[in-house]
XYZ file of C-alpha atoms in Angstrom:
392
model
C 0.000 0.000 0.000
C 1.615 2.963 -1.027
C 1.213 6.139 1.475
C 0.563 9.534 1.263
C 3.859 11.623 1.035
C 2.108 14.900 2.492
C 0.478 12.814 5.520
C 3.973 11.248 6.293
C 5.789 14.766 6.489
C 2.963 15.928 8.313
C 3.362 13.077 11.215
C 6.920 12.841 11.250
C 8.804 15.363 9.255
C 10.919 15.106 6.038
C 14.216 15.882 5.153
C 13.317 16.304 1.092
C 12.127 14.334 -1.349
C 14.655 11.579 -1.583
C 14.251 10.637 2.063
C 12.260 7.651 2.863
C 10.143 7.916 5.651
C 11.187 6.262 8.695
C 8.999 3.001 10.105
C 6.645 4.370 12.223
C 7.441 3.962 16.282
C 5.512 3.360 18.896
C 3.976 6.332 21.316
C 6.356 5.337 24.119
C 9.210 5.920 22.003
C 8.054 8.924 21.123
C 8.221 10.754 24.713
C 11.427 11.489 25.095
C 11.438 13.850 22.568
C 9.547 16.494 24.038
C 11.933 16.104 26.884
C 14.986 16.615 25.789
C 13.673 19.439 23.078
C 15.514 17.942 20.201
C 14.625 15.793 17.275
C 15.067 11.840 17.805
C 18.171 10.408 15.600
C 16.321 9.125 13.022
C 14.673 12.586 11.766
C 16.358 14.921 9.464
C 17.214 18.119 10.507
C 15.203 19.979 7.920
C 12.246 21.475 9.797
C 8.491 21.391 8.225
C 7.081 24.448 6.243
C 4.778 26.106 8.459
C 1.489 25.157 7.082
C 3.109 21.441 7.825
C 3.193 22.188 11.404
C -0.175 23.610 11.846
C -1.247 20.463 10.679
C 0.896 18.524 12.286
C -0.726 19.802 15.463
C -3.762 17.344 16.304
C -1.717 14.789 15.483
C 0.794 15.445 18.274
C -2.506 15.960 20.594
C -4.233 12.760 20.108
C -1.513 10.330 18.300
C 1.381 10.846 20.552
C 0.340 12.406 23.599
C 3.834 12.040 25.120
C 4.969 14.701 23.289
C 3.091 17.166 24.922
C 5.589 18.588 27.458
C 2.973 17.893 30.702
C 4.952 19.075 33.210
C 5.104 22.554 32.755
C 0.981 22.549 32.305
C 0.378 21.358 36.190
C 3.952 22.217 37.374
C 3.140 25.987 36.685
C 0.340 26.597 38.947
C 1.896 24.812 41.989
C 3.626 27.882 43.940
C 0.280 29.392 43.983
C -1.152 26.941 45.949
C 1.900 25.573 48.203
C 2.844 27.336 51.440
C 5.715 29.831 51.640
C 8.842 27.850 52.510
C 9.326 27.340 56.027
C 12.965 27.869 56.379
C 12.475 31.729 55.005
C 10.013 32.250 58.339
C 12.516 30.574 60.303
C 15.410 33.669 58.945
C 13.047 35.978 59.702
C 12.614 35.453 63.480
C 16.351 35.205 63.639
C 16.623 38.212 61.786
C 13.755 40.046 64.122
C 15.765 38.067 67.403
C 19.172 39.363 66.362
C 17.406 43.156 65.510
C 16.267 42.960 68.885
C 19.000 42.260 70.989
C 21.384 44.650 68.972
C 19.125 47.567 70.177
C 19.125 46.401 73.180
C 22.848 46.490 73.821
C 23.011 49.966 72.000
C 20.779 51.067 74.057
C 23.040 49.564 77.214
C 25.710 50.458 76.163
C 24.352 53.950 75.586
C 23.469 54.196 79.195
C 26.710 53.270 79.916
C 28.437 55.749 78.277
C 25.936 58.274 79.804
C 26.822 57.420 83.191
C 30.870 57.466 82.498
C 30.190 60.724 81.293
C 28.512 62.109 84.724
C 31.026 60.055 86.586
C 33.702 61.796 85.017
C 32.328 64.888 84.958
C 31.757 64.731 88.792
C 35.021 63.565 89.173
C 36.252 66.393 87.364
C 33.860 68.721 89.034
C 35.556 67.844 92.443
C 38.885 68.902 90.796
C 38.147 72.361 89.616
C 34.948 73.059 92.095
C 32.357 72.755 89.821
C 33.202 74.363 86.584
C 34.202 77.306 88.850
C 36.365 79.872 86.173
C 37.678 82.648 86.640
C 37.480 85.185 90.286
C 35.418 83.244 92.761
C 34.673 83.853 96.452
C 33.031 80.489 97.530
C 30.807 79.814 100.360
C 30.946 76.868 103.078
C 27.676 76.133 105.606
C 28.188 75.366 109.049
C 24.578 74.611 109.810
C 24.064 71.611 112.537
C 26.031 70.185 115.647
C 29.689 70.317 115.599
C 29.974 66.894 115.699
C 32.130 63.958 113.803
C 29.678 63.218 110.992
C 31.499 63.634 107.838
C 29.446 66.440 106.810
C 30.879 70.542 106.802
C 30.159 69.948 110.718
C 33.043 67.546 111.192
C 36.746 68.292 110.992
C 36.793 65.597 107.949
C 33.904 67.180 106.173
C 35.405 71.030 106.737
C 38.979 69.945 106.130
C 37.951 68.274 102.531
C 36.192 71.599 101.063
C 39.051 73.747 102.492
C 40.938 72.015 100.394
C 38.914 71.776 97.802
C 39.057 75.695 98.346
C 42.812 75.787 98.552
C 43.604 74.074 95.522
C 41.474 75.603 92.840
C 43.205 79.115 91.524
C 40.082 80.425 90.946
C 38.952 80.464 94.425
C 40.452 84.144 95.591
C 38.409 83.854 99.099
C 35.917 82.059 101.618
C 32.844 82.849 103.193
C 32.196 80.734 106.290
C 27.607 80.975 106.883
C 28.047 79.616 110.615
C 24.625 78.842 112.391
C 25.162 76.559 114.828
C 25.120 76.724 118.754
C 28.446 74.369 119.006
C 29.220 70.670 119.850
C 31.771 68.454 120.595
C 34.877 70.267 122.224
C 37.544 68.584 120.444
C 35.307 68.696 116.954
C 35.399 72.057 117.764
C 39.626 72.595 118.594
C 40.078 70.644 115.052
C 38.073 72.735 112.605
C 39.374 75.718 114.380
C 43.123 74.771 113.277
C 41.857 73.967 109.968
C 40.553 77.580 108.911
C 43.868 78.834 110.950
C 45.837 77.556 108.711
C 43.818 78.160 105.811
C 45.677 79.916 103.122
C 43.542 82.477 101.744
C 41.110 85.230 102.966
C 37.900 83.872 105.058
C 35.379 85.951 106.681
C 32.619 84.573 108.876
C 28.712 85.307 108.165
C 26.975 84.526 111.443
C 23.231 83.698 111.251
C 20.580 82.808 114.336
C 23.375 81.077 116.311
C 27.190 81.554 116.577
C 27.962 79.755 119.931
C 30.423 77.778 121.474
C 32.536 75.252 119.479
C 30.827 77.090 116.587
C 32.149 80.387 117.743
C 35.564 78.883 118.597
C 35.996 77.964 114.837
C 34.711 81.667 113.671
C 37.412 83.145 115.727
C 39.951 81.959 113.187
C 38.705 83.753 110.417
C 40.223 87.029 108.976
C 36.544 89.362 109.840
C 33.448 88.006 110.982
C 29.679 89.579 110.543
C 27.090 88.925 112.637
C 23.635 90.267 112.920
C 21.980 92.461 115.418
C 19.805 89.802 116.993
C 22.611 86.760 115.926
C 23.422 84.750 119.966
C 27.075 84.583 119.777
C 30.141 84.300 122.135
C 29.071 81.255 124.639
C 32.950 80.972 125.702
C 32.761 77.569 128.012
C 32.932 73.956 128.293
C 30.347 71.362 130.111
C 30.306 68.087 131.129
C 26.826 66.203 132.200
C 26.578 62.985 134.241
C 23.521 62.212 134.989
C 22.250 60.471 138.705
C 19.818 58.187 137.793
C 20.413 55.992 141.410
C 17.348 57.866 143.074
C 14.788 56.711 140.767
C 16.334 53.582 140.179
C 15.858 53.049 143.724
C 11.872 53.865 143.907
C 11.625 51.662 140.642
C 13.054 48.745 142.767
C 16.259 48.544 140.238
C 19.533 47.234 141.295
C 22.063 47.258 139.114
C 25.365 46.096 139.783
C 28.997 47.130 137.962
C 31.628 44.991 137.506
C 35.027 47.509 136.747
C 38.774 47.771 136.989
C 38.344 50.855 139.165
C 36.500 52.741 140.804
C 35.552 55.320 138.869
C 35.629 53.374 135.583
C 31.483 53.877 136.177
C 31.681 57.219 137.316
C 29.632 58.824 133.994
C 26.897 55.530 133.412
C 24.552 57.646 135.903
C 24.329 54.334 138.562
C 25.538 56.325 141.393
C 26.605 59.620 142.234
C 29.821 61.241 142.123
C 32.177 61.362 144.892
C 34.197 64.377 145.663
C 37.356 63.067 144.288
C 35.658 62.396 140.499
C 34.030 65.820 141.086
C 37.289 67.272 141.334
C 38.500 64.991 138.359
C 36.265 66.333 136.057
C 36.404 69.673 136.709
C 39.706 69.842 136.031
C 39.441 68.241 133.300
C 36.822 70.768 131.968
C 38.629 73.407 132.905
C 41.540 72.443 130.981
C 39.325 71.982 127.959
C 38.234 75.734 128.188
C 41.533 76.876 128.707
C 42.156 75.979 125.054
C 39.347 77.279 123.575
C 39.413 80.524 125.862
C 43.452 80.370 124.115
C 41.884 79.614 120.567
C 39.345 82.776 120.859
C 42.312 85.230 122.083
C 44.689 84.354 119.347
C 41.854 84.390 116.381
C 40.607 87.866 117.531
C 43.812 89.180 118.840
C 42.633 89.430 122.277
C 44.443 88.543 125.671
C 43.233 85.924 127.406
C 42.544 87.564 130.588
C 39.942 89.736 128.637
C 38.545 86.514 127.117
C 38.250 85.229 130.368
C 36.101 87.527 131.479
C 33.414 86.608 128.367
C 34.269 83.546 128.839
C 30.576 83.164 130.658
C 29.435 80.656 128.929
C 26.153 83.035 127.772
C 26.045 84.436 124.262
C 25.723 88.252 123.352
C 23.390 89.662 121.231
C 25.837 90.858 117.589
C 25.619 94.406 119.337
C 27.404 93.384 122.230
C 29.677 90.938 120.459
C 30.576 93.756 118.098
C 30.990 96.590 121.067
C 33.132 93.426 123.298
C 35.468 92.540 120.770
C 34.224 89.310 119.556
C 32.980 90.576 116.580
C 34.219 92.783 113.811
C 30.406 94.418 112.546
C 27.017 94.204 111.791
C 26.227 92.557 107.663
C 24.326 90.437 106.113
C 25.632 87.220 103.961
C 26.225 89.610 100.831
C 28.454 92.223 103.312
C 30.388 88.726 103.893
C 31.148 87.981 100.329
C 32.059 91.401 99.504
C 34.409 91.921 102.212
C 36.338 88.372 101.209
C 36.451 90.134 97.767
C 37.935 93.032 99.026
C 40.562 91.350 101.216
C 41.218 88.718 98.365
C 41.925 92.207 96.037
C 39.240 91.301 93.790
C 36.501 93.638 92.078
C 34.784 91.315 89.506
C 33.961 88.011 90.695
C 31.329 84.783 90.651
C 29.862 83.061 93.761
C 29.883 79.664 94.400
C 28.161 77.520 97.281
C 30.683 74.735 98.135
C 27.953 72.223 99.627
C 24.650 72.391 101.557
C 23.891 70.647 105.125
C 21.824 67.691 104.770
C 19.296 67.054 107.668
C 18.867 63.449 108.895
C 17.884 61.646 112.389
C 21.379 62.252 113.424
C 20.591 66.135 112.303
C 18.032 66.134 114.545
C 19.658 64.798 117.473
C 21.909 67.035 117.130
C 19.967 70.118 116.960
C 18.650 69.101 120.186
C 21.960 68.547 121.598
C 23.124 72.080 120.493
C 20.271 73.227 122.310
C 21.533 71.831 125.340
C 24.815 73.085 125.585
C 23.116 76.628 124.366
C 21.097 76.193 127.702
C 24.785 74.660 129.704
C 22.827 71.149 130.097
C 24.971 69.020 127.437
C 24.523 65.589 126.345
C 25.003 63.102 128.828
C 28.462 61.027 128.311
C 28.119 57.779 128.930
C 29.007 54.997 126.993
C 31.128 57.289 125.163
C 34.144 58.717 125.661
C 34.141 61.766 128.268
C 36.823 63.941 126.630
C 35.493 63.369 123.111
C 31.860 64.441 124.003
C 32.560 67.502 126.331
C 30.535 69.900 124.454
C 31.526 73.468 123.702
């Protein structure tokens, strides 16, 4: 049976007119060709006329369906329908994870850096007294008990801002705003060497109260104001023991000491005095006003004998203290910082304020204490040392 030449190129190609066509193959044969995109080895390499391959067409549908490339038809529309790959989520928590703990270690280390910063601009505020420049005349409170609390009160507390003071170049003079009614004697005796030996000019501003160990330190300065109502002076030393025996008696209280001597219990208040500790202590408090009595006559350039006689333990009104010697004139805070400028031999200067008093439970206490010796009735020694707490 002889077979149509145009239906033969049609269904498998031809190469030209000398070419016989090839047997035909079966379908499964015929697959791999849309695979691999290229003619099987059999067919010629001379491609159809177009009008051959439109009609070519249904023949490839229905006779050899394995040349229809499939895959791409139902491959094509699968990423539409599957679910976004799960290792891309898992990147992106890491990624949000590792964003998150970045900022927080900026931020850290941020704060870090912040607080360096104040550190060491405290530090460096210490050094040159707070960004003080140029002609200064700073100012140093004395408001509380004389006392050894670390604070402007205490010989620590007063000797570190004198320093302070001393060291900065800027600092031409000191202004010393004393309201206080005293304290502790020897407190007292160690602040008063401290502003002795202070090298530049200080003059004293006395407010409500400028009294005993107080007024012992104020004596050292160069000039001291007070005002006309200021209590100042109280030249003297006291030293309470109390006698609480009497009422330990009625309370049906025995209490019995154990010491190495006889008057190791002297001060606990169990018994009263006998004539010889009497006589103990009041030598002993007389010796203690001897120095301060000595401490007063040098600052102000007074004898003693003529401190003695003020030495009443009382205060004056600023009038009288002014009038007796004790203190140099009447002026306010501002009359204080002028005058350190004018013995410094300054005109144009800044004022700084060295530190303020902080107020506490121990503040307290001690605000009541200074009203005891301001009244002679100072705090009671014992359990403390008697020398230490004689109050000025």
């Amino acid at each position: 049976m002889q077979q149509d030449p145009s239906w033969s190129s049609q269904a498998w190609g031809s190469g030209g007119e000398n070419d016989s066509p090839p047997a035909p193959q079966p379908a499964q044969q015929a697959a791999p060709q849309p695979t691999t995109g290229q003619p099987a080895a059999s067919q010629p390499q001379h491609q159809p006329a177009p009008q051959a391959q439109a009609a070519q067409q249904p023949a490839q549908h229905y006779g050899a369906p394995a040349s229809c490339p499939p895959q791409p038809v139902f491959a094509a529309p699968q990423p539409a329908y599957a679910p976004a790959p799960q290792p891309a989520k898992k990147r992106g928590w890491i990624v949000a994870l590792v964003a998150v703990v970045l900022a927080f270690l900026l931020i850290g280390g941020a704060m870090a850096s912040c607080a360096s910063v104040f550190s060491t601009a405290g530090s460096l505020a210490a050094v040159s007294s707070s960004g003080v420049y140029g002609d200064t005349i700073a100012v140093i409170d004395i408001d509380g008990t004389i006392q050894y609390d670390g604070s402007a009160c205490s010989p620590e507390g007063l000797k570190t801002l004198l320093d302070q003071a001393s060291d900065d170049p800027d600092i031409k003079g000191l202004v010393l705003r004393v309201n206080s009614g005293g304290g502790t004697a020897t407190a007292g005796e160690e602040m008063a060497e401290y502003v002795k030996d202070f090298d530049k000019p200080v003059v004293v501003s006395s407010a409500s109260m400028n009294a005993s160990a107080a007024y012992e330190i104020s004596s050292q300065a160069d000039f001291i104001y007070t005002a006309k109502t200021t209590a100042i002076g109280s030249i003297g030393t006291a030293l309470e023991v109390t006698d609480l025996s009497g009422l330990l008696e009625k309370l049906g209280i025995s209490i019995d000491v154990i010491a190495s001597a006889d008057s190791k219990d002297s001060s606990y208040g169990y018994r009263p005095l006998s004539e010889e500790e009497q006589a103990y202590y009041q030598n002993m408090v007389d010796a203690i006003n001897g120095t301060f009595i000595a401490n007063v006559a040098e600052g102000r350039g007074m004898a003693e004998d003529e401190v003695r006689k003020l030495a009443t333990g009382l205060t004056f009104t600023g009038m009288e203290a002014v009038e007796n010697g004790l203190a140099d004139d009447i002026g306010t805070r501002e009359d204080a910082i002028a005058k350190a400028a004018e013995l410094a031999g300054i005109s144009d200067y800044d004022v700084y304020d060295m530190g303020e008093s902080s107020y506490d439970l121990s503040g307290l206490l001690g605000l009541l204490s200074s009203e005891q010796s301001q009244d002679n009735h100072p705090l009671n020694a014992k359990e403390w040392d008697l020398h230490a707490n004689t109050l000025s």
